[in-house]
Short mmCIF file of C-alpha atoms in Angstrom, two decimals:
data_model
loop_
_atom_site.label_atom_id
_atom_site.label_comp_id
_atom_site.label_asym_id
_atom_site.label_seq_id
_atom_site.Cartn_x
_atom_site.Cartn_y
_atom_site.Cartn_z
CA UNK A 3 107.41 94.24 71.69
CA UNK A 4 107.50 97.71 70.16
CA UNK A 5 108.63 101.05 71.55
CA UNK A 6 105.05 102.30 72.01
CA UNK A 7 104.22 99.35 74.24
CA UNK A 8 107.36 99.86 76.32
CA UNK A 9 106.50 103.55 76.77
CA UNK A 10 102.92 102.73 77.77
CA UNK A 11 104.27 100.19 80.26
CA UNK A 12 106.67 102.76 81.74
CA UNK A 13 103.78 105.23 82.11
CA UNK A 14 101.50 102.61 83.71
CA UNK A 15 98.99 102.69 80.85
CA UNK A 16 98.82 98.97 80.06
CA UNK A 17 95.92 96.82 81.20
CA UNK A 18 96.68 94.49 84.11
CA UNK A 19 97.07 91.19 82.16
CA UNK A 20 99.57 92.64 79.70
CA UNK A 21 101.31 94.63 82.46
CA UNK A 22 101.81 91.50 84.58
CA UNK A 23 103.13 89.62 81.55
CA UNK A 24 105.68 92.35 80.84
CA UNK A 25 106.71 92.49 84.50
CA UNK A 26 107.42 88.77 84.35
CA UNK A 27 109.34 89.17 81.06
CA UNK A 28 111.41 91.98 82.58
CA UNK A 29 112.14 89.85 85.64
CA UNK A 30 113.54 87.07 83.43
CA UNK A 31 115.27 89.32 80.86
CA UNK A 32 117.84 91.77 82.32
CA UNK A 33 118.22 93.55 78.96
CA UNK A 34 114.47 94.22 78.76
CA UNK A 35 114.42 95.41 82.37
CA UNK A 36 117.32 97.78 81.61
CA UNK A 37 115.43 99.22 78.60
CA UNK A 38 112.33 99.82 80.73
CA UNK A 39 114.34 101.52 83.47
CA UNK A 40 116.05 103.71 80.87
CA UNK A 41 112.67 104.80 79.49
CA UNK A 42 111.40 105.61 83.00
CA UNK A 43 114.50 107.68 83.73
CA UNK A 44 114.02 109.50 80.45
CA UNK A 45 110.39 110.29 81.28
CA UNK A 46 111.39 111.57 84.72
CA UNK A 47 114.07 113.77 83.14
CA UNK A 48 111.53 115.22 80.69
CA UNK A 49 109.11 115.99 83.52
CA UNK A 50 111.76 117.51 85.76
CA UNK A 51 114.09 120.10 84.26
CA UNK A 52 116.50 119.66 87.15
CA UNK A 53 118.88 122.38 88.23
CA UNK A 54 118.99 125.79 86.55
CA UNK A 55 122.38 127.13 85.55
CA UNK A 56 123.35 130.81 85.51
CA UNK A 57 125.13 132.12 82.37
CA UNK A 58 128.90 132.73 82.63
CA UNK A 59 129.82 136.15 84.07
CA UNK A 60 130.14 138.87 81.42
CA UNK A 61 128.53 136.81 78.63
CA UNK A 62 126.21 139.66 77.55
CA UNK A 63 129.06 142.21 77.43
CA UNK A 64 131.31 139.86 75.42
CA UNK A 65 128.50 139.17 72.95
CA UNK A 66 127.86 142.87 72.36
CA UNK A 67 131.59 143.52 71.90
CA UNK A 68 131.84 140.69 69.35
CA UNK A 69 128.93 142.09 67.33
CA UNK A 70 130.40 145.59 67.45
CA UNK A 71 133.72 144.33 65.97
CA UNK A 72 132.06 143.01 62.79
CA UNK A 73 133.34 144.90 59.66
CA UNK A 74 130.89 147.53 58.46
CA UNK A 75 131.22 146.47 54.81
CA UNK A 76 130.16 142.86 55.41
CA UNK A 77 127.06 141.94 53.40
CA UNK A 78 123.77 142.09 55.29
CA UNK A 79 121.25 139.28 55.28
CA UNK A 80 118.94 141.20 52.92
CA UNK A 81 121.77 141.42 50.35
CA UNK A 82 121.39 137.69 49.69
CA UNK A 83 117.74 138.00 48.64
CA UNK A 84 117.43 137.85 44.83
CA UNK A 85 115.66 140.69 43.05
CA UNK A 86 113.43 138.22 41.23
CA UNK A 87 111.98 135.08 42.74
CA UNK A 88 112.75 132.19 40.34
CA UNK A 89 109.47 130.34 41.05
CA UNK A 90 106.15 130.22 39.30
CA UNK A 91 102.77 130.32 41.00
CA UNK A 92 102.28 126.65 40.14
CA UNK A 93 105.49 125.81 42.05
CA UNK A 94 104.12 127.52 45.14
CA UNK A 95 100.85 125.60 44.77
CA UNK A 96 102.70 122.27 44.65
CA UNK A 97 104.86 123.20 47.65
CA UNK A 98 101.78 124.31 49.61
CA UNK A 99 100.01 121.02 48.80
CA UNK A 100 102.99 119.03 50.05
CA UNK A 101 103.17 121.14 53.22
CA UNK A 102 99.45 120.70 53.96
CA UNK A 103 99.63 116.93 53.36
CA UNK A 104 102.59 116.66 55.72
CA UNK A 105 100.86 118.77 58.33
CA UNK A 106 97.75 116.58 58.22
CA UNK A 107 99.93 113.51 58.62
CA UNK A 108 101.95 114.87 61.52
CA UNK A 109 99.16 116.50 63.54
CA UNK A 110 97.77 113.26 65.08
CA UNK A 111 101.29 112.14 66.00
CA UNK A 112 102.10 115.50 67.60
CA UNK A 113 98.83 115.42 69.53
CA UNK A 114 99.54 111.88 70.74
CA UNK A 115 103.03 112.91 71.86
CA UNK A 116 101.61 115.88 73.75
CA UNK A 117 99.03 113.65 75.46
CA UNK A 118 101.72 111.20 76.47
CA UNK A 119 103.83 113.97 77.96
CA UNK A 120 100.84 115.25 79.92
CA UNK A 121 100.17 111.68 81.05
CA UNK A 122 103.80 111.39 82.13
CA UNK A 123 103.46 114.68 84.02
CA UNK A 124 100.49 113.30 85.95
CA UNK A 125 102.43 110.13 86.82
CA UNK A 126 105.41 112.22 87.91
CA UNK A 127 103.22 114.40 90.15
CA UNK A 128 101.68 111.39 91.87
CA UNK A 129 105.11 109.85 92.41
CA UNK A 130 106.26 113.09 94.04
CA UNK A 131 103.20 113.01 96.32
CA UNK A 132 104.00 109.36 97.05
CA UNK A 133 107.52 110.28 98.13
CA UNK A 134 106.11 112.90 100.51
CA UNK A 135 103.64 110.39 101.93
CA UNK A 136 106.43 107.83 102.32
CA UNK A 137 108.51 110.31 104.32
CA UNK A 138 105.44 111.17 106.41
CA UNK A 139 104.92 107.48 107.12
CA UNK A 140 108.43 107.10 108.52
CA UNK A 141 107.56 109.36 111.46
CA UNK A 142 103.84 108.64 111.86
CA UNK A 143 101.90 105.39 112.41
CA UNK A 144 99.53 106.19 109.53
CA UNK A 145 99.08 108.35 106.48
CA UNK A 146 97.75 111.91 107.08
CA UNK A 147 94.50 112.06 109.01
CA UNK A 148 92.88 114.82 111.11
CA UNK A 149 92.54 114.59 114.90
CA UNK A 150 89.80 112.21 116.05
CA UNK A 151 87.33 115.02 116.75
CA UNK A 152 87.84 116.68 113.36
CA UNK A 153 86.21 114.19 111.00
CA UNK A 154 84.44 117.12 109.33
CA UNK A 155 87.79 118.34 107.96
CA UNK A 156 87.98 118.03 104.19
CA UNK A 157 90.08 115.24 102.72
CA UNK A 158 92.05 117.60 100.49
CA UNK A 159 93.80 118.83 103.64
CA UNK A 160 96.05 115.79 103.53
CA UNK A 161 98.21 118.20 101.51
CA UNK A 162 98.11 120.71 104.38
CA UNK A 163 99.37 118.04 106.78
CA UNK A 164 102.24 117.20 104.43
CA UNK A 165 102.90 120.92 103.98
CA UNK A 166 102.92 121.52 107.73
CA UNK A 167 105.46 118.72 108.15
CA UNK A 168 107.71 120.36 105.55
CA UNK A 169 107.22 117.46 103.11
CA UNK A 170 105.38 119.20 100.25
CA UNK A 171 107.46 122.21 99.13
CA UNK A 172 106.06 122.27 95.57
CA UNK A 173 102.27 122.56 95.50
CA UNK A 174 102.38 122.36 91.71
CA UNK A 175 102.41 118.55 91.99
CA UNK A 176 98.74 118.75 93.06
CA UNK A 177 97.76 119.82 89.52
CA UNK A 178 97.20 117.22 86.79
CA UNK A 179 98.61 118.73 83.56
CA UNK A 180 96.43 116.57 81.31
CA UNK A 181 93.28 118.67 81.83
CA UNK A 182 94.96 122.07 81.64
CA UNK A 183 96.54 124.13 84.37
CA UNK A 184 94.68 124.94 87.58
CA UNK A 185 94.94 128.34 89.21
CA UNK A 186 97.14 127.58 92.21
CA UNK A 187 97.98 131.22 92.86
CA UNK A 188 96.21 131.08 96.24
CA UNK A 189 97.64 127.68 97.22
CA UNK A 190 100.81 129.31 98.57
CA UNK A 191 98.72 130.33 101.60
CA UNK A 192 98.56 126.67 102.59
CA UNK A 193 100.87 126.41 105.59
CA UNK A 194 99.41 123.79 107.94
CA UNK A 195 96.27 121.84 108.75
CA UNK A 196 95.26 124.18 111.58
CA UNK A 197 95.79 127.28 109.43
CA UNK A 198 93.69 125.81 106.61
CA UNK A 199 90.89 124.83 109.01
CA UNK A 200 90.88 128.31 110.51
CA UNK A 201 90.63 129.83 107.03
CA UNK A 202 87.75 127.49 106.15
CA UNK A 203 85.79 128.76 109.15
CA UNK A 204 86.60 132.45 108.86
CA UNK A 205 86.98 133.04 105.09
CA UNK A 206 85.29 130.25 103.06
CA UNK A 207 85.76 132.09 99.76
CA UNK A 208 89.54 132.28 100.19
CA UNK A 209 89.60 128.67 101.35
CA UNK A 210 87.78 127.54 98.18
CA UNK A 211 90.35 129.32 96.03
CA UNK A 212 93.21 127.81 98.00
CA UNK A 213 92.08 124.17 97.92
CA UNK A 214 91.92 123.88 94.15
CA UNK A 215 93.73 120.75 93.05
CA UNK A 216 93.10 117.71 90.88
CA UNK A 217 93.81 114.75 93.15
CA UNK A 218 91.61 112.99 95.69
CA UNK A 219 92.68 111.18 98.86
CA UNK A 220 91.75 107.97 100.69
CA UNK A 221 90.53 108.86 104.23
CA UNK A 222 90.78 105.27 105.47
CA UNK A 223 88.04 102.89 106.54
CA UNK A 224 85.37 102.56 109.18
CA UNK A 225 86.15 100.16 112.02
CA UNK A 226 83.53 97.93 113.65
CA UNK A 227 83.23 100.55 116.40
CA UNK A 228 82.11 103.10 113.82
CA UNK A 229 85.30 105.12 114.12
CA UNK A 230 87.02 106.10 110.89
CA UNK A 231 90.63 104.95 110.95
CA UNK A 232 93.33 106.15 108.55
CA UNK A 233 95.39 103.83 106.36
CA UNK A 234 98.27 102.20 108.20
CA UNK A 235 101.68 103.45 107.17
CA UNK A 236 102.69 99.85 106.49
CA UNK A 237 99.64 98.08 105.06
CA UNK A 238 99.80 94.35 104.42
CA UNK A 239 98.67 94.77 100.81
CA UNK A 240 98.47 97.44 98.13
CA UNK A 241 95.97 100.19 98.92
CA UNK A 242 94.98 103.11 96.68
CA UNK A 243 96.05 106.26 98.55
CA UNK A 244 95.82 109.17 96.07
CA UNK A 245 94.32 109.29 92.58
CA UNK A 246 92.89 111.55 89.90
CA UNK A 247 89.78 113.22 91.33
CA UNK A 248 86.45 111.38 90.88
CA UNK A 249 83.63 112.55 88.61
CA UNK A 250 81.16 114.98 90.12
CA UNK A 251 77.42 114.92 90.72
CA UNK A 252 75.29 112.10 89.32
CA UNK A 253 78.24 110.75 87.32
CA UNK A 254 79.91 109.61 90.54
CA UNK A 255 77.31 106.87 90.99
CA UNK A 256 77.88 105.54 87.46
CA UNK A 257 80.74 103.04 87.53
CA UNK A 258 81.33 103.60 83.80
CA UNK A 259 82.38 107.24 84.35
CA UNK A 260 86.07 107.71 85.13
CA UNK A 261 87.96 110.76 86.37
CA UNK A 262 87.46 114.00 84.44
CA UNK A 263 91.21 114.65 84.67
CA UNK A 264 91.82 112.44 81.64
CA UNK A 265 88.50 113.11 79.93
CA UNK A 266 87.01 109.82 81.04
CA UNK A 267 89.74 107.56 79.61
CA UNK A 268 90.81 106.31 83.06
CA UNK A 269 92.67 107.43 86.15
CA UNK A 270 96.20 107.28 87.56
CA UNK A 271 96.27 105.76 91.03
CA UNK A 272 99.07 106.05 93.60
CA UNK A 273 99.31 102.92 95.76
CA UNK A 274 100.73 102.41 99.22
CA UNK A 275 103.93 100.91 97.76
CA UNK A 276 104.69 104.22 96.01
CA UNK A 277 103.86 102.87 92.54
CA UNK A 278 101.48 104.63 90.14
CA UNK A 279 99.20 102.52 87.96
CA UNK A 280 96.78 103.44 85.21
CA UNK A 281 93.24 102.08 85.65
CA UNK A 282 91.01 102.11 82.58
CA UNK A 283 88.03 101.37 84.83
CA UNK A 284 87.13 102.11 88.45
CA UNK A 285 87.65 98.48 89.47
CA UNK A 286 90.64 98.07 91.78
CA UNK A 287 90.33 94.38 92.65
CA UNK A 288 88.00 91.68 93.98
CA UNK A 289 87.95 93.31 97.43
CA UNK A 290 87.66 96.85 96.10
CA UNK A 291 85.10 97.13 93.32
CA UNK A 292 85.15 100.91 92.89
CA UNK A 293 88.04 103.26 93.57
CA UNK A 294 85.61 106.17 94.10
CA UNK A 295 82.83 104.54 96.16
CA UNK A 296 83.01 102.07 99.02
CA UNK A 297 81.64 98.54 98.73
CA UNK A 298 78.28 99.81 100.00
CA UNK A 299 78.20 102.12 96.93
CA UNK A 300 78.58 105.25 99.07
CA UNK A 301 80.98 108.19 99.03
CA UNK A 302 82.24 107.35 102.49
CA UNK A 303 85.30 105.69 104.03
CA UNK A 304 85.80 102.02 103.20
CA UNK A 305 83.75 99.34 104.90
CA UNK A 306 86.95 97.35 105.64
CA UNK A 307 90.70 97.89 105.42
CA UNK A 308 90.94 96.68 101.80
CA UNK A 309 88.08 98.90 100.59
CA UNK A 310 89.78 102.10 99.37
CA UNK A 311 87.73 105.19 98.51
CA UNK A 312 89.29 108.25 96.86
CA UNK A 313 87.35 111.30 98.05
CA UNK A 314 87.24 114.65 96.21
CA UNK A 315 89.36 117.34 97.91
CA UNK A 316 86.37 119.15 99.46
CA UNK A 317 84.55 116.12 100.91
CA UNK A 318 85.03 115.59 104.68
CA UNK A 319 87.11 112.68 105.93
CA UNK A 320 84.31 111.03 107.87
CA UNK A 321 81.08 111.95 106.10
CA UNK A 322 79.67 113.11 102.75
CA UNK A 323 77.80 116.00 104.42
CA UNK A 324 78.57 119.41 103.06
CA UNK A 325 79.69 118.33 99.62
#
């Protein structure tokens, strides 16, 4: 098992068969489990800078005083430059060739490292959202859902419900870094579900600018009575709750098209246990054939409690009307 595979496992990028095999290996091998946990902690540290520290008092003044005390007759940097460069043009050509060859060799590795860091950032964001949802679930019987008579509310307002409960202080976690940065300058206006709904009715243009994030939400499923019910806060099995947003337009109906957040390579999915897993296809499991459409192949709440559907942020909880 190489380091690349361990990193992919920590980021949730391995396919299910290999992932399950590694989970079993880690369960039986404490040393392997410790290595995996160390990698995950390292990824979290890279994604989160932690606390900021102020410089010691008077550092700037002491630095200026130290520079001012330098003897005036000390040689300057330019004094060390020779008057004649002891190299021929051919030497520069050889050095340039070596530099270009090295650059061509390193570029793919640098790009891969950057992609992995962006992937890690997406995983970190979804884990942060999962923590907020977990805290919400400790005081509510279900995950965020609008009042029963407000099924026309858009699913992206799950974030407004978390925000209103004081559980989502950093709205930056709603932006997937893999596809570039979204303009979340207007998102600070998001204060509560009622405030967002009022803005949607009175100032649609401002509302559109405010609800501008990369993750979709599972509105729940439709009961036999026809009523849409939210996901229970303590489901009996793993349910997809939040994920990279689905493809738009006609691509949504094509099961071979994944989320645009990762340029079609797959999607990160946050489950009800707080874990984030990477799906290379839209298949969730035998009871949930498409993470973006219900088992009736519609962009609507699930047809049963195991049928999860991740709606785009601006699709209503209870219906696809108005998309």
